[in-house]
Short mmCIF file of C-alpha atoms and ligand atoms in Angstrom, two decimals:
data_model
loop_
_atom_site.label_atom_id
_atom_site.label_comp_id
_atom_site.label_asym_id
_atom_site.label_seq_id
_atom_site.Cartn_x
_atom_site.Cartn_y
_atom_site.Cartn_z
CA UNK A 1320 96.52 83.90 108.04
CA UNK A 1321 94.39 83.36 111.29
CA UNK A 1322 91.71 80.91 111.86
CA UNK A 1323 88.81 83.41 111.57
CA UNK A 1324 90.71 85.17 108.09
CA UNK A 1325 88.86 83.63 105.00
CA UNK A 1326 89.87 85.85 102.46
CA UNK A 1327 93.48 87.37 102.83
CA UNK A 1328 94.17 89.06 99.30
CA UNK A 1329 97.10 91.60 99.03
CA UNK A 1330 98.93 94.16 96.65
CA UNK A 1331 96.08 92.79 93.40
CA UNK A 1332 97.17 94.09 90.19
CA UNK A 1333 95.03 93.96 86.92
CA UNK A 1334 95.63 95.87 83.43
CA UNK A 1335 93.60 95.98 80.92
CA UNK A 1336 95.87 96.76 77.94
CA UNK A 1337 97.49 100.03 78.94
CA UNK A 1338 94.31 100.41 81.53
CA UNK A 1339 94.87 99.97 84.96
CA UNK A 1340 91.96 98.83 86.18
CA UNK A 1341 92.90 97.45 89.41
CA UNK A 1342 96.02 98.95 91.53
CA UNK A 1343 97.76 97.61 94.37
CA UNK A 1344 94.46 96.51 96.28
CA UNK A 1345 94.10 94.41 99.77
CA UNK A 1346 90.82 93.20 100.75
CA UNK A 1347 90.49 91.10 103.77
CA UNK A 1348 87.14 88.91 104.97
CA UNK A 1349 86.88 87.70 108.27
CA UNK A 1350 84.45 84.66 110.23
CA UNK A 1351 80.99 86.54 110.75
CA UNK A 1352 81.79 89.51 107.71
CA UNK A 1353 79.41 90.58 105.37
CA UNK A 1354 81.95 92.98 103.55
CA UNK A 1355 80.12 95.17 101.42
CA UNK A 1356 82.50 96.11 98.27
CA UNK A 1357 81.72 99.68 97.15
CA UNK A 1358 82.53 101.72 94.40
CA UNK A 1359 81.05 104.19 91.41
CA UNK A 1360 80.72 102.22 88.40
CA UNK A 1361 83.91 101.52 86.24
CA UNK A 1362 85.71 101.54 89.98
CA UNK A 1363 87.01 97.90 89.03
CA UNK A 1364 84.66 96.12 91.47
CA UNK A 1365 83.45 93.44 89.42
CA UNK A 1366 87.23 92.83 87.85
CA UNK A 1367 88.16 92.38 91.63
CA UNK A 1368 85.30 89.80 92.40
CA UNK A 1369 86.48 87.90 89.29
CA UNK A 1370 90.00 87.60 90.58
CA UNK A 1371 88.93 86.99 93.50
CA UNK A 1372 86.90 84.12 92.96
CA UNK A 1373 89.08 82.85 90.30
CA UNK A 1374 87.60 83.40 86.65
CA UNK A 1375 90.48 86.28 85.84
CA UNK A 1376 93.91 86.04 86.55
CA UNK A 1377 95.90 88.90 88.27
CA UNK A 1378 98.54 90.61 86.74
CA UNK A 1379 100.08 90.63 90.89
CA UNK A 1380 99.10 89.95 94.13
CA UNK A 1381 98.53 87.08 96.47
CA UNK A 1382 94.94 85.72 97.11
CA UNK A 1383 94.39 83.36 99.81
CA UNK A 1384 91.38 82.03 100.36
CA UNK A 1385 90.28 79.75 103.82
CA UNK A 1386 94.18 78.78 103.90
CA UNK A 1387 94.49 77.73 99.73
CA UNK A 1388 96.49 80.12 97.31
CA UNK A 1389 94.39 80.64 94.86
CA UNK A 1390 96.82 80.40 92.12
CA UNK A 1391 99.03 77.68 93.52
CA UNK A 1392 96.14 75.92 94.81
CA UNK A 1393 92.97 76.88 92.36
CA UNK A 1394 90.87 73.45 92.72
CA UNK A 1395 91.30 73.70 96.86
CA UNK A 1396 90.82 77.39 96.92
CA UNK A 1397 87.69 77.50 94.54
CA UNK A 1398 86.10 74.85 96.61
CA UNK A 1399 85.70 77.60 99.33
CA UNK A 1400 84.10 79.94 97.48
CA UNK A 1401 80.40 80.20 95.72
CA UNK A 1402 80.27 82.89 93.53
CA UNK A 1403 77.33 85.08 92.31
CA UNK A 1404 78.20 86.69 89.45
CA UNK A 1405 76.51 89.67 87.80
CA UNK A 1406 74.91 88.14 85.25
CA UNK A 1407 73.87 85.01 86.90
CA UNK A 1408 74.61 81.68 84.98
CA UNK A 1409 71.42 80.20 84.76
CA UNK A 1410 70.23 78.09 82.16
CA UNK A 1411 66.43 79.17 82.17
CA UNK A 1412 65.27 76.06 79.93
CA UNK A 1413 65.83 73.85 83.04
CA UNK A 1414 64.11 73.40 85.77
CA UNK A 1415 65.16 74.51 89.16
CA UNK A 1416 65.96 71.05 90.19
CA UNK A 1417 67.65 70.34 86.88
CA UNK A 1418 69.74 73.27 86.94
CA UNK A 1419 70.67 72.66 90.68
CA UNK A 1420 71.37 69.49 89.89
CA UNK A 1421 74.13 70.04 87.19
CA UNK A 1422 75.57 72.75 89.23
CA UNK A 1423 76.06 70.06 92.14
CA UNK A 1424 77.72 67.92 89.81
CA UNK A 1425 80.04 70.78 88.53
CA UNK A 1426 81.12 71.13 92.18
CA UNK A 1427 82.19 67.21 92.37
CA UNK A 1428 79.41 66.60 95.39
CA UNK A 1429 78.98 62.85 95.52
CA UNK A 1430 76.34 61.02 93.94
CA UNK A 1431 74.77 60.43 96.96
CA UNK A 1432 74.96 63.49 98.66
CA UNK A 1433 73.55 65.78 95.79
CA UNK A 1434 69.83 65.27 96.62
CA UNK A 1435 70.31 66.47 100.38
CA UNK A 1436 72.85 69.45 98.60
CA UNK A 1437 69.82 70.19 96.85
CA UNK A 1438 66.99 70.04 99.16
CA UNK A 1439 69.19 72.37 101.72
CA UNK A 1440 70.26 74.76 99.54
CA UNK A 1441 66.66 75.02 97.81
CA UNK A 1442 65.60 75.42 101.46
CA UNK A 1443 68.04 78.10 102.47
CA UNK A 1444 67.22 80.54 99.53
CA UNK A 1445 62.94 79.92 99.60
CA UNK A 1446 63.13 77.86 96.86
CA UNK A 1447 61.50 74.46 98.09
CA UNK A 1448 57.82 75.00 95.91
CA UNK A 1449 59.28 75.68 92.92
CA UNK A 1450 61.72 72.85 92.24
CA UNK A 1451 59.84 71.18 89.52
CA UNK A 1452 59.39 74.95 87.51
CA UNK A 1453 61.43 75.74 84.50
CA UNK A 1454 63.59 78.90 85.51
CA UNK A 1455 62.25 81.23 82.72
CA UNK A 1456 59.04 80.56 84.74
CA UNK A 1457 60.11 82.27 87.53
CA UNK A 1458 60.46 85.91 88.69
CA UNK A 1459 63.10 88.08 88.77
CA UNK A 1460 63.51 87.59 92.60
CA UNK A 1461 62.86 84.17 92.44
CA UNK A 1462 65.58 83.52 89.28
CA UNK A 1463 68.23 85.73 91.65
CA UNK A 1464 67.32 83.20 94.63
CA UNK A 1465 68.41 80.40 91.99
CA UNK A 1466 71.59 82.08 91.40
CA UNK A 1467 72.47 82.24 94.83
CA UNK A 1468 71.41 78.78 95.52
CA UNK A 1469 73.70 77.33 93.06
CA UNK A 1470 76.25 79.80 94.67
CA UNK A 1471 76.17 77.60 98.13
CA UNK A 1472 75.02 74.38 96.41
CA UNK A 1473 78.55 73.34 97.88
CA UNK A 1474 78.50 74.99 101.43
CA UNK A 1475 81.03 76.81 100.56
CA UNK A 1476 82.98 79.06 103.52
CA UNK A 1477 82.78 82.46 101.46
CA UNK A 1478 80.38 83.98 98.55
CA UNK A 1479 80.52 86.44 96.73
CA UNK A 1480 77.38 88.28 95.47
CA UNK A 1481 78.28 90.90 92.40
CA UNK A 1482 75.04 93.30 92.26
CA UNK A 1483 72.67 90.78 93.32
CA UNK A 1484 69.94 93.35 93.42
CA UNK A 1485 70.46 95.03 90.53
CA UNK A 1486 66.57 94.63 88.52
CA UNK A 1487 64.82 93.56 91.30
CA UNK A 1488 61.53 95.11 92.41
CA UNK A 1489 61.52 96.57 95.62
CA UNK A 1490 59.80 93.62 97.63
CA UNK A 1491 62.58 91.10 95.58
CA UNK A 1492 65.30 93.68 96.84
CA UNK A 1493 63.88 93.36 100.45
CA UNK A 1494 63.71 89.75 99.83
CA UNK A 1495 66.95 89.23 98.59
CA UNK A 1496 68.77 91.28 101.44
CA UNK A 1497 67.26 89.03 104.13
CA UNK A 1498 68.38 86.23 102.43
CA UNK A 1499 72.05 87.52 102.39
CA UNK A 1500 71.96 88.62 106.57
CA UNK A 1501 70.91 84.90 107.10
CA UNK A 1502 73.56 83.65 104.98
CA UNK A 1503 75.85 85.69 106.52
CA UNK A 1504 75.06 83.88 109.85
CA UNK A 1505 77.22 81.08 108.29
CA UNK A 1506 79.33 81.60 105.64
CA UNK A 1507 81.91 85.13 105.31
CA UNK A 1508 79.76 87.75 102.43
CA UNK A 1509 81.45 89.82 99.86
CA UNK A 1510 79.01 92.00 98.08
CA UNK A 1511 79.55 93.97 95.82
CA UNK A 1512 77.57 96.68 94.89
CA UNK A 1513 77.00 100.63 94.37
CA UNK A 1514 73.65 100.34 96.34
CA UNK A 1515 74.54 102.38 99.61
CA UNK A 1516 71.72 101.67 101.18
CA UNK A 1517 71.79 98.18 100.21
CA UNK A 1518 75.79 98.29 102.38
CA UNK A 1519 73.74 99.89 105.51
CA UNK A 1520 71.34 97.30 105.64
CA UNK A 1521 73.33 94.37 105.19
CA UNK A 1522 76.56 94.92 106.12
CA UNK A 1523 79.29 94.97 108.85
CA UNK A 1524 82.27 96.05 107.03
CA UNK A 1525 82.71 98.64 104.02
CA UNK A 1526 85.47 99.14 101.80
CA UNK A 1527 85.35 101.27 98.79
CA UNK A 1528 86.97 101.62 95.76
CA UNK A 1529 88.03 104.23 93.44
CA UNK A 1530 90.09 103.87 90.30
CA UNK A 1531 91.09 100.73 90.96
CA UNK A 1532 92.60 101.61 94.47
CA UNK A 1533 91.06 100.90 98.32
CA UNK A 1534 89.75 104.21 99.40
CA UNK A 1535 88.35 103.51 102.59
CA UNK A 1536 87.72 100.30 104.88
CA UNK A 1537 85.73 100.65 108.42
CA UNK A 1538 83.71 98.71 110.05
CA UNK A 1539 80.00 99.73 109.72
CA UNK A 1540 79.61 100.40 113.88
CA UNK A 1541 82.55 102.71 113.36
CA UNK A 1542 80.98 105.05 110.62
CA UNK A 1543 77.52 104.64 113.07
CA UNK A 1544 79.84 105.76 116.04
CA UNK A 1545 81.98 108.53 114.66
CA UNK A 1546 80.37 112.01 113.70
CA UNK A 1547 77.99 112.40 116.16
CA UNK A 1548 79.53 115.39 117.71
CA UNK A 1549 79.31 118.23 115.59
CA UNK A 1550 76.10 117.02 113.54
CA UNK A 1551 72.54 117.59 115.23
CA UNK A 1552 69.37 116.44 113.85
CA UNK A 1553 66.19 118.65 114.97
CA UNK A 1554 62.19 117.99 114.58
CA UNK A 1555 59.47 120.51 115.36
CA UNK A 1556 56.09 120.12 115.52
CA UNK A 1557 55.84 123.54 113.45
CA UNK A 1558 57.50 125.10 111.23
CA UNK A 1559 60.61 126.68 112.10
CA UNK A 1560 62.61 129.77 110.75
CA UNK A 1561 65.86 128.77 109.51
CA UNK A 1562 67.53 131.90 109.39
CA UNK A 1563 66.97 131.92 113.32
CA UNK A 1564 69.03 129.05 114.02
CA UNK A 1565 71.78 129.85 111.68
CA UNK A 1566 73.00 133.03 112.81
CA UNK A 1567 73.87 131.86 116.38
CA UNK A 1568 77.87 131.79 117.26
CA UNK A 1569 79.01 128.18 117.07
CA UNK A 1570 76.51 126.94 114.33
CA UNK A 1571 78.32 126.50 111.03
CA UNK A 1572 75.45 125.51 108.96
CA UNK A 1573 71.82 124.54 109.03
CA UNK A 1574 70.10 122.26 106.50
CA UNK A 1575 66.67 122.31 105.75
CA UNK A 1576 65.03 118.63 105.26
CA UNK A 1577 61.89 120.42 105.35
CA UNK A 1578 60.03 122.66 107.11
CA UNK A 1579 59.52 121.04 110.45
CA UNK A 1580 62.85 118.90 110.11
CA UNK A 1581 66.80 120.48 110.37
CA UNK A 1582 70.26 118.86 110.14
CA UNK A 1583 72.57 121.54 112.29
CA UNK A 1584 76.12 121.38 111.94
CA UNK A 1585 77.85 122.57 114.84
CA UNK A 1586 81.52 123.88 115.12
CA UNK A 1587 84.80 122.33 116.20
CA UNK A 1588 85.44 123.56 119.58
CA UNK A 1589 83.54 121.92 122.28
CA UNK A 1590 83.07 124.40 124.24
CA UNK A 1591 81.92 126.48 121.58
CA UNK A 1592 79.96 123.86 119.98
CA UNK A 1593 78.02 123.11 123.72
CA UNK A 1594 77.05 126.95 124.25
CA UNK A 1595 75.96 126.95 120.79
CA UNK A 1596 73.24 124.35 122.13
CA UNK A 1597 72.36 126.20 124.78
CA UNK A 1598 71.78 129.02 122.96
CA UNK A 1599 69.73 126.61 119.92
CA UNK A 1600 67.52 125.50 123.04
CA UNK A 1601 66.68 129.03 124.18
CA UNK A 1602 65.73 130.31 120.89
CA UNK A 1603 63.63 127.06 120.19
CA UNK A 1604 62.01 127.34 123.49
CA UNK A 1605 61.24 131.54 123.16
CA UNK A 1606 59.75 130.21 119.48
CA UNK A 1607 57.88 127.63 120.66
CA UNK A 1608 58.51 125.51 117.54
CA UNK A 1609 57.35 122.59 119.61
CA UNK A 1610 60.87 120.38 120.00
CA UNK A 1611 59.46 116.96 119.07
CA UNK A 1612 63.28 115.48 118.22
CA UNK A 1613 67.04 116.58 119.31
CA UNK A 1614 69.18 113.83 118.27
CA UNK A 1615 72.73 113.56 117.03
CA UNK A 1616 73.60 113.40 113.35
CA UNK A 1617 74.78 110.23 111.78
CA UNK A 1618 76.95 111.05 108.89
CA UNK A 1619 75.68 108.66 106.64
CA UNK A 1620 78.09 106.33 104.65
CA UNK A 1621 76.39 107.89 101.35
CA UNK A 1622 78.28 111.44 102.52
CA UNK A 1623 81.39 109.18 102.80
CA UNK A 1624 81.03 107.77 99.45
CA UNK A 1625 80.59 111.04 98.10
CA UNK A 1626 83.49 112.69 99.22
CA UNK A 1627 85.54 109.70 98.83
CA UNK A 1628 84.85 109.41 95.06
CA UNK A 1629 84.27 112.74 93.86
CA UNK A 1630 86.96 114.91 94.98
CA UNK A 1631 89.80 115.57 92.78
CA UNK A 1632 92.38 114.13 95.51
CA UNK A 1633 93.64 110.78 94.82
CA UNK A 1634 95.34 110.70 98.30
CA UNK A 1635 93.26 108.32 100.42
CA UNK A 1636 94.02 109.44 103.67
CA UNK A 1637 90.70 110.59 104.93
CA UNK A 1638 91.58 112.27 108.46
CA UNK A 1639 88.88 114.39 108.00
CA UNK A 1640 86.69 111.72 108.14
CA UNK A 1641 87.66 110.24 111.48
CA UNK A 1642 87.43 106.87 109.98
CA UNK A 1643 89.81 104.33 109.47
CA UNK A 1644 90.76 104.91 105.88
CA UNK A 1645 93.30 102.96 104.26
CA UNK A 1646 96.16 104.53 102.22
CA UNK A 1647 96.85 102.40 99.59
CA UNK A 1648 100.09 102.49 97.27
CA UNK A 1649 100.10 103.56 94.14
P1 ADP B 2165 82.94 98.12 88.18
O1 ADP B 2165 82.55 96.71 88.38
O2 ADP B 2165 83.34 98.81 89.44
O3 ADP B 2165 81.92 98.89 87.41
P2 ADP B 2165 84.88 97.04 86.32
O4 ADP B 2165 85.72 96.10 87.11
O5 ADP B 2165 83.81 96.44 85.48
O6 ADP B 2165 84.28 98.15 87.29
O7 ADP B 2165 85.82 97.91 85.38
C1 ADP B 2165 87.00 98.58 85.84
C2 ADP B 2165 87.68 99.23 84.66
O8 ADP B 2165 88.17 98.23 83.78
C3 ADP B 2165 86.75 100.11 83.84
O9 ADP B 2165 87.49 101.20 83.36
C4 ADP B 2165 86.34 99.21 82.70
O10 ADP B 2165 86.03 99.95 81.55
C5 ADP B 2165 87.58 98.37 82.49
N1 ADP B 2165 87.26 97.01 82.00
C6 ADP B 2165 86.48 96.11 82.61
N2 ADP B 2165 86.43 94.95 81.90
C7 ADP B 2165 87.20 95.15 80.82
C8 ADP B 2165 87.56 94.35 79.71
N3 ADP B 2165 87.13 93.08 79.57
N4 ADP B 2165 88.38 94.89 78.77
C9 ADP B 2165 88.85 96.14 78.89
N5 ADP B 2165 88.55 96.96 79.92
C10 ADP B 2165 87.74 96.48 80.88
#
């Protein structure tokens, strides 16, 4: 395990009864990561984050966390981590400093050092006004900010953050995500979550789940990078005729956003796929459409997702995808 590894967790195993709920799963979080964990629901993300931060026990696998085994060493290991779980463990008859203040005593911080613990980690998550308000005072937002507080009430090296957004008004979810990319300037993120866009805007690394097994893991630049070729993205400033641009040699298939806005898929063949332009251009130009955008096509990670957890195959090897997937054992 390097220096810059902080999680390093290999083959994971977890039954449920007869119910395999996790399978043979590595997950890996590096210095600088926010890792967004992805999966449909029932995936076996949140039995994962429990393992991995220690509240279930694997039926297999190794889990080490900033150098500690998590099972040899649990008291070392789970001093790494924070951990935000789903349904966040706050008792909402105490105040914010109250509740901060037993969860600093949970993590053995000394006597003296648990008003400064407090104060920064108040600080860190907005929470500085409101330290004298009973939690069931607060907002949604605000209660989720008080759950991740007590999550890095300890500094720890790693959190984990299972649906953090889940309930949150659009403003909190905005909110909330900020909060996490500035965390993430210090400690390694997992989150976990079936928000896509919620993975795009936070996140570095993706790996998804399905069935209990690791269906894909890129980094985010990667899936930003890869599929620009064949995908165009066109804008008019009028409307445009669909039917126009699809029957041109070389164009496979043209999607109408709307009626000013297409999504072009071009062929394989490059040579093909650059005369296909050409021809595009001229017909745009004789139609005077009024070009306002050419730009490639990102395929977007939700396409991934979809394709990754909805087809019948259970064989992760994604080549089509151009993306390093991960083949997993069974
Ligand atoms: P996710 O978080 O991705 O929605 P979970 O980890 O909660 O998935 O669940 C994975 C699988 O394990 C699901 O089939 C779920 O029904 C099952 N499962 C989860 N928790 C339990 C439990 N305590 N007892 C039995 N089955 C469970």
């Amino acid at each position: 395990m390097s220096k810059t590894t902080l999680i390093k967790a290999t083959g994971i195993d977890r039954y449920y009864g007869n119910s395999h709920a996790v399978k043979n799963l590595d997950l890996e979080l590096n210095v600088g990561d926010i890792l967004g964990f992805l999966g449909p629901n029932g995936a076996g993300k949140s039995t994962t984050m429990q393992i991995i931060s220690g509240t279930l026990a694997p039926d297999a696998g190794q889990i080490m966390i900033n150098g500690f085994d998590l099972v040899e060493q649990p008291t070392l290991a789970k001093q790494q981590l924070g951990y935000l779980p789903e349904q966040p463990p706050l008792y909402k008859e105490l105040t914010v400093n109250e509740y901060l203040h037993y969860c600093a005593q949970l993590r053995n911080i000394n006597k003296d050092s648990i008003l400064s613990a407090l104060d920064t980690a108040k600080q860190r998550c907005g929470l500085s006004d409101v330290g004298q308000q009973l939690i069931n005072s607060l907002s949604k937002g605000f209660q989720q900010r008080v759950g991740i507080a007590q999550a890095i009430i300890h500094n720890p090296a790693v959190i984990i953050l299972d649906e953090p957004t889940v309930g949150l008004d659009p403003i909190q979810i905005q909110e909330i995500r900020q909060l996490i990319i500035e965390l993430g300037q210090h400690h390694g993120i997992i989150l976990s979550t079936h928000i896509l866009p919620e993975v795009q805007a936070v996140c570095n690394r993706v790996q998804i789940i399905r069935q209990g097994q690791l269906v894909f893991n890129s980094d985010m630049s990667s899936i930003e990078a890869s599929h620009h070729n064949q995908q165009l993205e066109l804008q008019f400033k009028h409307n445009a005729d669909a039917s126009l641009l699809e029957n041109i040699a070389g164009i496979l298939g043209v999607e109408k956003i709307s009626e000013q806005l297409f999504s072009i898929q071009l062929c394989e063949d490059e040579d093909d796929a650059a005369r296909a332009i050409n021809s595009l251009l001229t017909t745009v130009i004789q139609q005077n459409w009024g070009l306002v955008r050419f730009s490639p096509g990102v395929r977007s990670l939700e396409q991934i997702f979809i394709e990754l957890t909805t087809s019948d195959s259970n064989n992760s090897d994604q080549s089509d995808a151009g993306l390093t997937a991960k083949e997993t054992a069974a």
